[in-house]
Amino acid sequence: MIQVRQILPNLPAFALAFALGLSACAAPPPARPAEQQPAPPAEPIKIGALYGVTGGMSSIDAPGLNGMKLAAKQINAAGGLLGRQIELIAIDGKTDQTATTNAASEMINVHKVVAIGGLNDSTFALAAGPIAQKAGIPFVTAGATLPTLPEQIGDYFFMAPFGDDAQAYAIADYAIDDMGAKTAYMLVDQAYDFTTALAKFFKERFTSRGGSIVLEDIYRSGDTDFSAQIAKVKALNPQPDVLFISAVPSEAGITTKQFREAGLTAPIISGDGFDTPLIAEVAGEDADDVFYSTHAGLDNPDPKVQAFVKAYTEEYGRPPENAFAALGYDTLNLIADAIKRAGSAEPKAIRDALAATKGFNAITGQITYMEGQRKPDKTVSIIKVQDGKYSFVKEIKP
Amino acid sequence: MKRFLPFLWMAAVMGTAGLAQVLLNDYYQRVLAVLAINVILAVSLNLTNGFSGDFSLGPAAFMAIGAYTSAILTLPAQTKAIALPDLPPWLGQIALPFPVATLLGCVLAGLVAFVVGLPVLRLRGHYLAVATLGLMVILQVVALNWQALTRGARGISGLPPFTNLLWAYGWMLITVLVIWRIVYSPLGRAMMAVREDELAAACRGVRVFRTRLFAFVTSAIFTSVAGALWAHLITAITPSSFSFLLTFNVVAMVVIGGMGSISGSVLGAALMTLLPELLRRVETALAIGGQPLYGLSQVVVAMLMLAVMLFRPQGLMGQREIGDVIALLLRRDRPTQPVAPVGEARRTA
């Protein structure tokens, strides 16, 4: 009897371990739900959609995935590509480097995708990109803007967005030309590639055009109290003309709120890290006089932008959350365009067609890859936030 | 025969790893490599947290040391010239083989652990947890600001993908073997004695401080191996890769598996690696209205942890090893034969 009693407490543990072991061995490649289409005669073309749908990147990655899905649905409704339907293989990268690389590898090796799109942050693109490069699968990043990504990763890596250099130059030009700013304060998140690069390019342009940086301060993503930094700004005399905050979406709202609550009224400027509903949600009424450069203004009167906004609203019951939805949409259309021009769904042919993209009309501006470059020259949109409302100001070609 | 059993086991594991390296596609290889890395992390953390009774939150810090040291050493010279132009010339012109770089990472991690442990381990209580957490923050700040060596927030990318299943499982076997030998030797008994009652252990002649320091340094050394393997699997590291989340994950593996059981740590690591991977497939398969249930895997894993803590707070294996469990199961068939209850004996050791 004693023996049985000793074993009993362990039984659930064994059962669990055993069941897991079994399911690990027996799990078949899962059946993916087709994109609610009747079964097409030919094999679908599989394209990977790699985003960190949960975790820190979700506020910009989830809209991106929705944008990609919308594009796939529209293409399929119009008869597909080369007579075949598109099947999106969307796997959550969980805003984690290990999970993101596993997901990229799963798409390529298990699901046999012919191309991958997605990811809005360079840290993750640098980890996932080389896997696609090694396997010879074209990878189009939807929103990672580190300008050196294509050279660092290789000839199968393409950028749908402009580089950080372009967006930083654009907001610096706007501050000088349209706001008449001469002095700027800089607050830089030290935890990300993106934020440090953006700050570097902003400083380069702002000072080379005669502006001066009166104070440069730092914080780290995850900080919630900016009172020390704010005290240093308040001690400045005279006050700077603009406050440049190089942040990722998670800190966009909270910095705006704390700076405004402290009584600092100078315009706040930033890059596409500020392109998040969080500014209005967190800062509320304090979200005033915020300007940022990003990929697309969704109230841009351009008919193709408005058609996208309408389709997105019909599909998801809400307007696009930010420009990353448009970038996701553009990314899939860019890949589809390359497949169409290549007349083939072979990864090598898609890569060559992508590299030859000329004047592709995307929601976020025309995409052309110059000879040997895989980073497009695009226009940059400036957005203003006033009373918690986001409005398109103008497009700038830096 | 019994003497050679461990070697047979090792040969079997390495043979399987070699076969998997040839037969499986890159994805399954990756998951298996992550599994081995997590086993190394969990088993080495268990040495301090489970056996010597010092709660360390060091994995992220010591992984970072292993990852950065090995990354800087293995990066080919021509890549370094572009990516890290400000390196001192003697460092910029060398590209060491992967195992050498890993071992140098171990040396550095061991030294850091020694220096940190020297003052902190003289205190009893949760001082080590706070100190190792502080070490993680310090290392992150150093990695962010020592641009010449680490490229700061941009991190080091484009590492040669050296980590394959043979390296991962080879190091895993070495880790498990060494820590097993330590734990079930007089030295390990001393650790457990210190864990149970420091004063009583000291009265029996155990050198308490030295024993605890030894466990901490050994743990740090193997953690840095996991860091080196991880860096050369992911091929891109940034200071934010080594955050508290990573430490939390390893602590969860150890707690779920059972503090004070090496087999438990292996089981915990396997669960926390494979379960999220499997559940991720469920996420996309269980789409409600075409909307995949993203986040399901995190919720299920968290609920599983809650369930383990509620129903089996000592962890799945408690302080038993796999051998005890097999012995227990076998004994059911021979109820007449009196055998000392192994698990109990170990607990009072």
CSV table of N, CA and C in Angstrom, one decimal, chain B residues 92-151:
chain,number,residue,atom,x,y,z
B,92,GLY,N,40.8,42.7,-33.0
B,92,GLY,CA,40.2,42.9,-34.3
B,92,GLY,C,40.7,41.9,-35.4
B,93,GLN,N,41.9,41.4,-35.2
B,93,GLN,CA,42.5,40.5,-36.2
B,93,GLN,C,42.4,39.0,-36.0
B,94,ILE,N,41.8,38.7,-34.8
B,94,ILE,CA,41.7,37.2,-34.6
B,94,ILE,C,40.3,36.8,-34.8
B,95,ALA,N,40.2,35.5,-35.2
B,95,ALA,CA,38.8,34.9,-35.3
B,95,ALA,C,39.1,33.4,-34.8
B,96,LEU,N,38.7,33.2,-33.5
B,96,LEU,CA,39.0,31.9,-32.9
B,96,LEU,C,37.9,30.9,-33.2
B,97,PRO,N,38.3,29.6,-33.1
B,97,PRO,CA,37.3,28.5,-33.3
B,97,PRO,C,36.2,28.6,-32.3
B,98,PHE,N,35.1,28.1,-32.6
B,98,PHE,CA,33.9,28.2,-31.7
B,98,PHE,C,34.2,27.7,-30.3
B,99,PRO,N,34.7,26.4,-30.2
B,99,PRO,CA,34.9,25.9,-28.8
B,99,PRO,C,35.8,26.7,-28.0
B,100,VAL,N,36.9,27.3,-28.6
B,100,VAL,CA,37.9,28.1,-27.8
B,100,VAL,C,37.2,29.3,-27.3
B,101,ALA,N,36.4,30.0,-28.2
B,101,ALA,CA,35.7,31.2,-27.8
B,101,ALA,C,34.7,30.9,-26.7
B,102,THR,N,34.0,29.7,-26.8
B,102,THR,CA,33.1,29.4,-25.8
B,102,THR,C,33.8,29.2,-24.4
B,103,LEU,N,34.9,28.5,-24.5
B,103,LEU,CA,35.7,28.3,-23.2
B,103,LEU,C,36.2,29.6,-22.6
B,104,LEU,N,36.6,30.6,-23.5
B,104,LEU,CA,37.1,31.9,-23.0
B,104,LEU,C,35.9,32.6,-22.3
B,105,GLY,N,34.7,32.5,-22.9
B,105,GLY,CA,33.5,33.0,-22.3
B,105,GLY,C,33.3,32.5,-20.9
B,106,CYS,N,33.5,31.1,-20.8
B,106,CYS,CA,33.4,30.5,-19.5
B,106,CYS,C,34.3,31.1,-18.5
B,107,VAL,N,35.6,31.3,-18.9
B,107,VAL,CA,36.6,31.8,-17.9
B,107,VAL,C,36.1,33.2,-17.4
B,108,LEU,N,35.7,34.0,-18.4
B,108,LEU,CA,35.3,35.3,-18.0
B,108,LEU,C,34.0,35.3,-17.0
B,109,ALA,N,33.1,34.5,-17.4
B,109,ALA,CA,31.9,34.4,-16.6
B,109,ALA,C,32.2,33.8,-15.2
B,110,GLY,N,33.1,32.9,-15.1
B,110,GLY,CA,33.6,32.3,-13.8
B,110,GLY,C,34.2,33.4,-13.0
B,111,LEU,N,35.1,34.2,-13.6
B,111,LEU,CA,35.8,35.3,-12.9
B,111,LEU,C,34.8,36.3,-12.3
B,112,VAL,N,33.8,36.7,-13.2
B,112,VAL,CA,32.8,37.7,-12.8
B,112,VAL,C,32.0,37.1,-11.6
B,113,ALA,N,31.6,35.8,-11.7
B,113,ALA,CA,30.8,35.2,-10.7
B,113,ALA,C,31.6,35.1,-9.4
B,114,PHE,N,32.9,34.9,-9.5
B,114,PHE,CA,33.8,34.8,-8.3
B,114,PHE,C,33.8,36.1,-7.6
B,115,VAL,N,34.0,37.2,-8.4
B,115,VAL,CA,34.1,38.5,-7.8
B,115,VAL,C,32.8,39.0,-7.2
B,116,VAL,N,31.7,38.6,-7.9
B,116,VAL,CA,30.4,39.0,-7.3
B,116,VAL,C,30.0,38.2,-6.1
B,117,GLY,N,30.4,36.9,-6.2
B,117,GLY,CA,30.0,35.9,-5.1
B,117,GLY,C,30.8,36.2,-3.8
B,118,LEU,N,32.1,36.6,-4.0
B,118,LEU,CA,33.0,36.8,-2.9
B,118,LEU,C,32.3,37.6,-1.7
B,119,PRO,N,31.8,38.8,-2.0
B,119,PRO,CA,31.2,39.5,-0.9
B,119,PRO,C,29.7,39.0,-0.6
B,120,VAL,N,29.0,38.8,-1.7
B,120,VAL,CA,27.5,38.6,-1.5
B,120,VAL,C,27.2,37.2,-0.8
B,121,LEU,N,28.0,36.2,-1.1
B,121,LEU,CA,27.6,34.9,-0.6
B,121,LEU,C,28.0,34.7,0.9
B,122,ARG,N,28.7,35.8,1.5
B,122,ARG,CA,28.9,35.7,2.9
B,122,ARG,C,27.6,36.0,3.6
B,123,LEU,N,26.6,36.6,2.9
B,123,LEU,CA,25.3,36.9,3.5
B,123,LEU,C,24.4,35.8,3.2
B,124,ARG,N,23.4,35.6,4.1
B,124,ARG,CA,22.4,34.6,3.9
B,124,ARG,C,21.1,35.3,3.5
B,125,GLY,N,20.3,34.7,2.8
B,125,GLY,CA,19.0,35.3,2.4
B,125,GLY,C,19.0,35.6,0.9
B,126,HIS,N,18.1,36.5,0.5
B,126,HIS,CA,17.9,36.7,-0.9
B,126,HIS,C,18.9,37.8,-1.5
B,127,TYR,N,20.0,38.0,-0.8
B,127,TYR,CA,20.9,39.0,-1.3
B,127,TYR,C,21.5,38.6,-2.7
B,128,LEU,N,21.7,37.3,-2.9
B,128,LEU,CA,22.2,36.9,-4.2
B,128,LEU,C,21.3,37.2,-5.3
B,129,ALA,N,20.0,37.1,-5.1
B,129,ALA,CA,19.0,37.4,-6.1
B,129,ALA,C,19.1,38.8,-6.5
B,130,VAL,N,19.2,39.7,-5.5
B,130,VAL,CA,19.3,41.1,-5.8
B,130,VAL,C,20.6,41.4,-6.5
B,131,ALA,N,21.7,40.8,-6.0
B,131,ALA,CA,23.0,41.1,-6.6
B,131,ALA,C,23.1,40.7,-8.0
B,132,THR,N,22.6,39.5,-8.3
B,132,THR,CA,22.6,39.0,-9.7
B,132,THR,C,21.7,39.8,-10.6
B,133,LEU,N,20.6,40.3,-10.1
B,133,LEU,CA,19.7,41.2,-10.9
B,133,LEU,C,20.5,42.5,-11.2
B,134,GLY,N,21.2,43.0,-10.2
B,134,GLY,CA,22.0,44.2,-10.4
B,134,GLY,C,23.1,43.9,-11.4
B,135,LEU,N,23.7,42.8,-11.3
B,135,LEU,CA,24.7,42.4,-12.3
B,135,LEU,C,24.2,42.5,-13.7
B,136,MET,N,22.9,42.0,-13.9
B,136,MET,CA,22.3,42.0,-15.2
B,136,MET,C,22.2,43.4,-15.7
B,137,VAL,N,21.7,44.3,-14.8
B,137,VAL,CA,21.5,45.7,-15.2
B,137,VAL,C,22.8,46.3,-15.6
B,138,ILE,N,23.9,46.1,-14.8
B,138,ILE,CA,25.2,46.6,-15.0
B,138,ILE,C,25.7,46.2,-16.4
B,139,LEU,N,25.6,44.9,-16.6
B,139,LEU,CA,26.1,44.3,-17.9
B,139,LEU,C,25.3,44.9,-19.1
B,140,GLN,N,24.0,45.1,-18.9
B,140,GLN,CA,23.3,45.7,-20.0
B,140,GLN,C,23.7,47.1,-20.3
B,141,VAL,N,24.0,47.9,-19.2
B,141,VAL,CA,24.4,49.3,-19.4
B,141,VAL,C,25.8,49.3,-20.0
B,142,VAL,N,26.7,48.4,-19.6
B,142,VAL,CA,28.0,48.3,-20.2
B,142,VAL,C,27.9,48.0,-21.6
B,143,ALA,N,27.1,47.0,-22.0
B,143,ALA,CA,27.0,46.5,-23.4
B,143,ALA,C,26.4,47.7,-24.2
B,144,LEU,N,25.5,48.5,-23.6
B,144,LEU,CA,24.9,49.6,-24.4
B,144,LEU,C,25.9,50.7,-24.7
B,145,ASN,N,26.8,50.9,-23.7
B,145,ASN,CA,27.7,52.1,-23.8
B,145,ASN,C,29.1,51.8,-24.3
B,146,TRP,N,29.6,50.5,-24.3
B,146,TRP,CA,30.9,50.2,-24.7
B,146,TRP,C,30.9,50.0,-26.2
B,147,GLN,N,30.6,51.1,-27.0
B,147,GLN,CA,30.3,51.0,-28.4
B,147,GLN,C,31.4,50.2,-29.1
B,148,ALA,N,32.7,50.5,-28.8
B,148,ALA,CA,33.8,49.9,-29.5
B,148,ALA,C,33.8,48.4,-29.5
B,149,LEU,N,33.3,47.9,-28.4
B,149,LEU,CA,33.4,46.4,-28.2
B,149,LEU,C,32.0,45.7,-28.6
B,150,THR,N,30.9,46.4,-28.3
B,150,THR,CA,29.6,45.7,-28.4
B,150,THR,C,28.7,46.4,-29.5
B,151,ARG,N,29.1,47.5,-30.1
B,151,ARG,CA,28.2,48.2,-31.0
B,151,ARG,C,26.9,48.8,-30.3
